[in-house]
Amino acid sequence: MKSGSIGVDETRLPVYIARSRKSTESNKTGSWRIMCPQYEEKTSPCSATCPAGEDIARIQMLMTRGSFKEAWETILMENPFPSICGRVCYHPCEAVCNRLEFDEPVAIHTIERFLGDWAHHYKFKPPFERRELRTEKIAIVGSGPSGLSAAYFLSWLGYTCDVFEEKPEPGGVLKWGIPSYRLPTTVLEREIRLIKDMGVTIRCGLGVSLSFLEELKGRYDALFFGCGHGRMRQLDIPGEEQAVDGLTFLCDVKNGNPHELDGTIAILGGGNTAIDVARCVIRLGGKPLIVYRRRKQDMPAFNEEVKMALEEGIELWEFFSPAKIERNKESYLLTLQKMEMTGLDELGNAVVEPDPGKARRITVQMVVKAIDADAVESWQKPPRNGGNVIHLSNCVMSIEPSGLAQVFGGDLVAEIKSVVHALASGKHAAIALDLLFKKGRDAIAAGFQKCAVGKGPPFSMKAYLNEEEGLRSPSIVKFESINTDYFKISPRIIQPRLLREERIRSFSEIDLKISAGLSINESKRCFNCGICNQCDNCYIFCPEIAVVRDASSKERHIDYDYCKGCGICVVECPRNAMVLKEEQS
Amino acid sequence: MKRVLEGSQAVAEAVRLAKVQVVSAYPITPQTHIVEYISEYCATGKMEAKFLRVESEHSAMAVLIGAATAGVRTFTSTSSQGLALMHELLHWAAGARLPVVMAEVNRALAPAWNVWTDQTDSLSQRDTGWIQLYCEDSQEVLDTTLQAFRIAESVNLPVMVVLDAFYLSHTYESVDIPDQEEVDQFLPSFHPKFQMDAKNPCAFNQLAPPGVYMEMRYNMHSAMEQTLNYFGKVEDEFNRVLGRRYGAVEAVQCEDAEIIFITSGTVTSTCRYVIEKLRKQEEKVGLLKIKMFRPFPVDAIRRLISSVKKAAVIDRNFSFGASGIFAQEVRASLCNIPQHPVVFGYVVGLGGRDITPEVLEDIYWHTKKNEIPEQENQWIGLREVDHEIESC
């Protein structure tokens, strides 16, 4: 007897179940779809606000992966000066960071500085090849941030650039204006070296006079003016000539030729120059006193600068306007007119008028004038209107009948006078000139539109060179579009700084270094608004397994044969990098 | 080889000897020891099964449905709430005709929380299409578990081996553990009638319209009916190899009996003692043990007890709004035969309350005294309670 056999033919016991070999291919679930999810990268508010249009969300994403080189290169596509901007930029990007509504904005500038310094430490070179050499040559007047930026981008685009600098060393306001406790000279020098290495010639000690300008016009196909505002405006008060010019004062300090200070130094004005002067004064042993005609919150200086200055013990007199400067032996007698507030202007700033009969007189060691500055020469001012004038973002271009193009940039044009606006101005000038030389003036407007970040400005060199794989949607990611379920509250990194007592004794850099680990942690706080960081939520949550991970690249795509259009992927995308659209019939 | 071991271990030994390939379970008192033993066997290499830990009983059964569809021998074990949570998939396993075997340790359902024995959990799954076999002692547990695989794989229906909480699951008894060779002789390796095959793909259990669904249900019913006949043959074979048999029902001194007890589970042993005692007092009493609840052995019951006057059905379970569930089934079996015995339904021992010989004797005298039942279900040993909410 066979083992296990018990006299029943087990195979005859019936089993009748539902089983089918028919194909279901004819009714793929994708045919049910009425809504269609798509990957659609959007614009982060930080990028749209950064005058240089840096791809900040992607920089943070690369940072979290430890891809420091790639992150640094991503900055370099839009801004040649990460080490500088990481230190001196007033980072408007952080003011619009979506994280602000969640806990605190990401310390974007801290990471930018880290990347710039890190790339220098490892001696990285800009990643891109210069474009094919062009025959056009461009003269750049001034080696401040706008001029250097123009040289950098134009050189990259294949143009030969010569920079003419009046001072013995390049850098403009970066070199002569910004004190080294904010921007050490070595940092500036190494980022300028990077531009020189690209083949840009910087000819220092060669000021451009009107006659020399005419000569340049004959030798070059285009001129860029980035010579900035080097002369203080007039106060029109008696004894004004006895006041020291703020920019000159800062330049003297940089030259290691400081004034001997021990008494009160009155600084007239409320802009960044006034703040820088005051902070230098305290470091040189003087007692700075800022005199400003309106309120503290109306000062044009960047808020953080004002805050740091006050922390350092700088005195501020609000509602005083200088009336007269008189020599009094070794010191000066400064007469100040009391002002009173009569209302608010459309920007919310105080409107003031002199309060008759109320004045105050003080004796000071020195008076420094740090009010609005202006162009040194009238020919440096941009033309206002006319058929040959094109107004661009942060620069103005005029085309002479001869075909010579002149672009005015930097502080000569900018509404907000900042380093990053100057850099943007140089980039925009480069794009405009490239469009002009290659496609003619009529192509300029359309060319800019194509490379706008968001709706523009800013404008992106990466987009201009069409190196971005698919164009990003101009729509700017709002906080409400972030799926905050996927983020934890985490405090912003605290910038380690010199103690106040140490700060006011020297010109050492105030902001100390931050480690790679802490920088990565900070970058992890970024929502990466609008860009895919391959978190795979879409892949994990798709009930139809219709999200396909491509083996070849970092990308995902949707298999529309099976996607039912439920939209779960779009809802679960933490960072609004997907969109649900009505299915096109 | 005889060993003294727990009822839980008797189950585990049978699962080991049956060379089960996939086990998936979620722990619940009083089933826990069963899966603990099995997981230990898997960990130490005594068994080569894949033991899959899951987050719920629902998932445990889902795992086994997948594994059995792929054509391997499968086992799980649960109790009470765990079985209730499995309910949906119990239907699925049966409808998909998958030979899954489960050890079900009878435990009362909550609330109130009660971990002691009570048959309502398994009996409330009576319409799922699972074969149900109730055991009296640990030897029967081991033997029935081995038989369960043979039955399940032959008729393509899942089998539930049911044992009482603690009285069986946690009580140590002498058990004869068969050799592997003997078991292999009785239980050959599993050769599925159908299985998932990646080389020849097909959809299982897809939409079945009214035109075919009813036939599928009738086919399950036919398999159940065949099981009644088939079970005897499996027992013959088991008896030939291992020398033991139990029967779908077992009649004890029923030939000349006027009153018989009808029991299931461990109370049967108590009842054996009671009828011995009553016989000594010259009472004409017998016992019918029901092992197989699904399919219900209607013909055997009719044949064995049609000549007795009264049947006292002991139910450690209850169907609210009706009566004890075994009593229902017995009444239904007898109603269409003339002059059938009067059926007395007794509800006892719910939630693990002890059923002592005295309780069963009282039931006997009560049955003898009354011509017909005073009520359709007689609750035995109820205490007087005031109707306060708090009781413990």
PDB file of N, CA and C in Angstrom, chain A residues 1-8 10-22, chain B residues 97 150 154 156 185 193-194 200 202-206 212 215-216 219 226 230 233 237:
ATOM      1  N   MET A   1       0.838  -1.201   0.000  1.00  0.00           N
ATOM      2  CA  MET A   1       0.000   0.000   0.000  1.00  0.00           C
ATOM      3  C   MET A   1       0.872   1.250   0.000  1.00  0.00           C
ATOM      4  N   LYS A   2       0.508   2.153  -0.854  1.00  0.00           N
ATOM      5  CA  LYS A   2       1.295   3.384  -0.967  1.00  0.00           C
ATOM      6  C   LYS A   2       1.182   4.186   0.338  1.00  0.00           C
ATOM      7  N   SER A   3       2.286   4.726   0.749  1.00  0.00           N
ATOM      8  CA  SER A   3       2.290   5.501   1.987  1.00  0.00           C
ATOM      9  C   SER A   3       1.273   6.639   1.915  1.00  0.00           C
ATOM     10  N   GLY A   4       0.460   6.725   2.924  1.00  0.00           N
ATOM     11  CA  GLY A   4      -0.483   7.841   3.001  1.00  0.00           C
ATOM     12  C   GLY A   4      -1.775   7.604   2.263  1.00  0.00           C
ATOM     13  N   SER A   5      -1.853   6.555   1.424  1.00  0.00           N
ATOM     14  CA  SER A   5      -3.096   6.357   0.678  1.00  0.00           C
ATOM     15  C   SER A   5      -4.160   5.751   1.584  1.00  0.00           C
ATOM     16  N   ILE A   6      -5.357   6.270   1.511  1.00  0.00           N
ATOM     17  CA  ILE A   6      -6.407   5.758   2.382  1.00  0.00           C
ATOM     18  C   ILE A   6      -7.657   5.401   1.593  1.00  0.00           C
ATOM     19  N   GLY A   7      -7.443   5.071   0.358  1.00  0.00           N
ATOM     20  CA  GLY A   7      -8.553   4.533  -0.406  1.00  0.00           C
ATOM     21  C   GLY A   7      -9.538   5.557  -0.920  1.00  0.00           C
ATOM     22  N   VAL A   8      -9.179   6.826  -0.902  1.00  0.00           N
ATOM     23  CA  VAL A   8     -10.041   7.845  -1.511  1.00  0.00           C
ATOM     24  C   VAL A   8      -9.197   8.559  -2.556  1.00  0.00           C
ATOM     25  N   GLU A  10      -8.071  11.400  -3.761  1.00  0.00           N
ATOM     26  CA  GLU A  10      -8.119  12.789  -3.288  1.00  0.00           C
ATOM     27  C   GLU A  10      -8.187  13.786  -4.428  1.00  0.00           C
ATOM     28  N   THR A  11      -7.616  13.397  -5.580  1.00  0.00           N
ATOM     29  CA  THR A  11      -7.589  14.348  -6.691  1.00  0.00           C
ATOM     30  C   THR A  11      -8.981  14.592  -7.261  1.00  0.00           C
ATOM     31  N   ARG A  12      -9.921  13.712  -6.950  1.00  0.00           N
ATOM     32  CA  ARG A  12     -11.272  13.910  -7.502  1.00  0.00           C
ATOM     33  C   ARG A  12     -12.120  14.842  -6.651  1.00  0.00           C
ATOM     34  N   LEU A  13     -11.644  15.165  -5.440  1.00  0.00           N
ATOM     35  CA  LEU A  13     -12.424  16.082  -4.608  1.00  0.00           C
ATOM     36  C   LEU A  13     -12.475  17.436  -5.315  1.00  0.00           C
ATOM     37  N   PRO A  14     -13.668  17.954  -5.479  1.00  0.00           N
ATOM     38  CA  PRO A  14     -13.793  19.138  -6.332  1.00  0.00           C
ATOM     39  C   PRO A  14     -13.300  20.427  -5.662  1.00  0.00           C
ATOM     40  N   VAL A  15     -12.677  21.273  -6.444  1.00  0.00           N
ATOM     41  CA  VAL A  15     -12.347  22.627  -5.988  1.00  0.00           C
ATOM     42  C   VAL A  15     -12.762  23.568  -7.104  1.00  0.00           C
ATOM     43  N   TYR A  16     -13.694  24.430  -6.786  1.00  0.00           N
ATOM     44  CA  TYR A  16     -14.199  25.351  -7.803  1.00  0.00           C
ATOM     45  C   TYR A  16     -13.991  26.760  -7.273  1.00  0.00           C
ATOM     46  N   ILE A  17     -12.955  27.419  -7.762  1.00  0.00           N
ATOM     47  CA  ILE A  17     -12.674  28.775  -7.281  1.00  0.00           C
ATOM     48  C   ILE A  17     -12.590  29.729  -8.455  1.00  0.00           C
ATOM     49  N   ALA A  18     -12.633  31.005  -8.110  1.00  0.00           N
ATOM     50  CA  ALA A  18     -12.491  32.032  -9.145  1.00  0.00           C
ATOM     51  C   ALA A  18     -11.019  32.175  -9.498  1.00  0.00           C
ATOM     52  N   ARG A  19     -10.709  31.868 -10.724  1.00  0.00           N
ATOM     53  CA  ARG A  19      -9.320  32.014 -11.165  1.00  0.00           C
ATOM     54  C   ARG A  19      -9.367  32.388 -12.640  1.00  0.00           C
ATOM     55  N   SER A  20      -8.543  33.332 -13.028  1.00  0.00           N
ATOM     56  CA  SER A  20      -8.639  33.814 -14.398  1.00  0.00           C
ATOM     57  C   SER A  20      -7.268  34.036 -14.997  1.00  0.00           C
ATOM     58  N   ARG A  21      -7.151  33.673 -16.251  1.00  0.00           N
ATOM     59  CA  ARG A  21      -5.914  33.967 -16.978  1.00  0.00           C
ATOM     60  C   ARG A  21      -6.109  35.082 -17.996  1.00  0.00           C
ATOM     61  N   LYS A  22      -7.285  35.714 -17.908  1.00  0.00           N
ATOM     62  CA  LYS A  22      -7.529  36.818 -18.846  1.00  0.00           C
ATOM     63  C   LYS A  22      -6.668  38.017 -18.459  1.00  0.00           C
TER      64      LYS A  22
ATOM     65  N   ARG B  97     -10.403  28.388  -0.662  1.00  0.00           N
ATOM     66  CA  ARG B  97     -10.146  26.946  -0.572  1.00  0.00           C
ATOM     67  C   ARG B  97      -8.686  26.649  -0.207  1.00  0.00           C
ATOM     68  N   ARG B 150      -3.973  16.829   7.101  1.00  0.00           N
ATOM     69  CA  ARG B 150      -4.359  15.825   6.108  1.00  0.00           C
ATOM     70  C   ARG B 150      -5.748  16.139   5.539  1.00  0.00           C
ATOM     71  N   SER B 154      -6.729  17.760   1.733  1.00  0.00           N
ATOM     72  CA  SER B 154      -7.473  16.868   0.849  1.00  0.00           C
ATOM     73  C   SER B 154      -8.764  17.500   0.350  1.00  0.00           C
ATOM     74  N   ASN B 156      -9.480  20.804   0.676  1.00  0.00           N
ATOM     75  CA  ASN B 156      -9.290  22.232   0.424  1.00  0.00           C
ATOM     76  C   ASN B 156     -10.243  23.116   1.219  1.00  0.00           C
ATOM     77  N   GLN B 185       4.666   8.984   7.428  1.00  0.00           N
ATOM     78  CA  GLN B 185       3.878   7.936   6.783  1.00  0.00           C
ATOM     79  C   GLN B 185       2.398   8.342   6.691  1.00  0.00           C
ATOM     80  N   LYS B 193      -3.383  21.439  -4.981  1.00  0.00           N
ATOM     81  CA  LYS B 193      -4.138  21.194  -6.222  1.00  0.00           C
ATOM     82  C   LYS B 193      -3.993  22.386  -7.170  1.00  0.00           C
ATOM     83  N   PHE B 194      -3.783  23.550  -6.572  1.00  0.00           N
ATOM     84  CA  PHE B 194      -3.535  24.743  -7.390  1.00  0.00           C
ATOM     85  C   PHE B 194      -2.577  25.612  -6.600  1.00  0.00           C
ATOM     86  N   ASN B 200       3.331  31.053 -14.869  1.00  0.00           N
ATOM     87  CA  ASN B 200       2.046  30.893 -15.526  1.00  0.00           C
ATOM     88  C   ASN B 200       1.030  31.731 -14.757  1.00  0.00           C
ATOM     89  N   CYS B 202      -1.865  34.012 -13.090  1.00  0.00           N
ATOM     90  CA  CYS B 202      -3.311  34.158 -13.209  1.00  0.00           C
ATOM     91  C   CYS B 202      -3.823  34.925 -12.003  1.00  0.00           C
ATOM     92  N   ALA B 203      -5.036  35.416 -12.127  1.00  0.00           N
ATOM     93  CA  ALA B 203      -5.663  36.142 -11.026  1.00  0.00           C
ATOM     94  C   ALA B 203      -6.452  35.147 -10.185  1.00  0.00           C
ATOM     95  N   PHE B 204      -6.301  35.223  -8.863  1.00  0.00           N
ATOM     96  CA  PHE B 204      -7.076  34.363  -7.977  1.00  0.00           C
ATOM     97  C   PHE B 204      -8.195  35.173  -7.331  1.00  0.00           C
ATOM     98  N   ASN B 205      -9.355  34.521  -7.224  1.00  0.00           N
ATOM     99  CA  ASN B 205     -10.464  35.071  -6.443  1.00  0.00           C
ATOM    100  C   ASN B 205     -10.885  36.464  -6.905  1.00  0.00           C
ATOM    101  N   GLN B 206     -10.920  36.614  -8.202  1.00  0.00           N
ATOM    102  CA  GLN B 206     -11.368  37.878  -8.748  1.00  0.00           C
ATOM    103  C   GLN B 206     -12.890  37.926  -8.735  1.00  0.00           C
ATOM    104  N   VAL B 212     -21.811  32.424 -11.419  1.00  0.00           N
ATOM    105  CA  VAL B 212     -20.881  31.391 -10.945  1.00  0.00           C
ATOM    106  C   VAL B 212     -20.744  31.335  -9.425  1.00  0.00           C
ATOM    107  N   GLU B 215     -22.508  28.435  -7.413  1.00  0.00           N
ATOM    108  CA  GLU B 215     -21.868  27.125  -7.602  1.00  0.00           C
ATOM    109  C   GLU B 215     -20.618  26.998  -6.736  1.00  0.00           C
ATOM    110  N   MET B 216     -19.936  28.116  -6.600  1.00  0.00           N
ATOM    111  CA  MET B 216     -18.736  28.088  -5.747  1.00  0.00           C
ATOM    112  C   MET B 216     -19.118  27.797  -4.304  1.00  0.00           C
ATOM    113  N   ASN B 219     -20.070  24.226  -3.984  1.00  0.00           N
ATOM    114  CA  ASN B 219     -18.862  23.427  -4.035  1.00  0.00           C
ATOM    115  C   ASN B 219     -18.210  23.343  -2.652  1.00  0.00           C
ATOM    116  N   GLN B 226     -18.334  15.927   2.070  1.00  0.00           N
ATOM    117  CA  GLN B 226     -17.354  14.868   1.844  1.00  0.00           C
ATOM    118  C   GLN B 226     -16.468  14.677   3.058  1.00  0.00           C
ATOM    119  N   TYR B 230     -14.933  11.485   4.707  1.00  0.00           N
ATOM    120  CA  TYR B 230     -13.491  11.443   4.556  1.00  0.00           C
ATOM    121  C   TYR B 230     -12.778  11.368   5.904  1.00  0.00           C
ATOM    122  N   LYS B 233     -12.052   7.971   7.122  1.00  0.00           N
ATOM    123  CA  LYS B 233     -10.962   7.298   6.424  1.00  0.00           C
ATOM    124  C   LYS B 233      -9.607   7.812   6.892  1.00  0.00           C
ATOM    125  N   GLU B 237      -6.635   5.562   8.709  1.00  0.00           N
ATOM    126  CA  GLU B 237      -5.223   5.595   8.373  1.00  0.00           C
ATOM    127  C   GLU B 237      -4.367   5.991   9.578  1.00  0.00           C
TER     128      GLU B 237
END
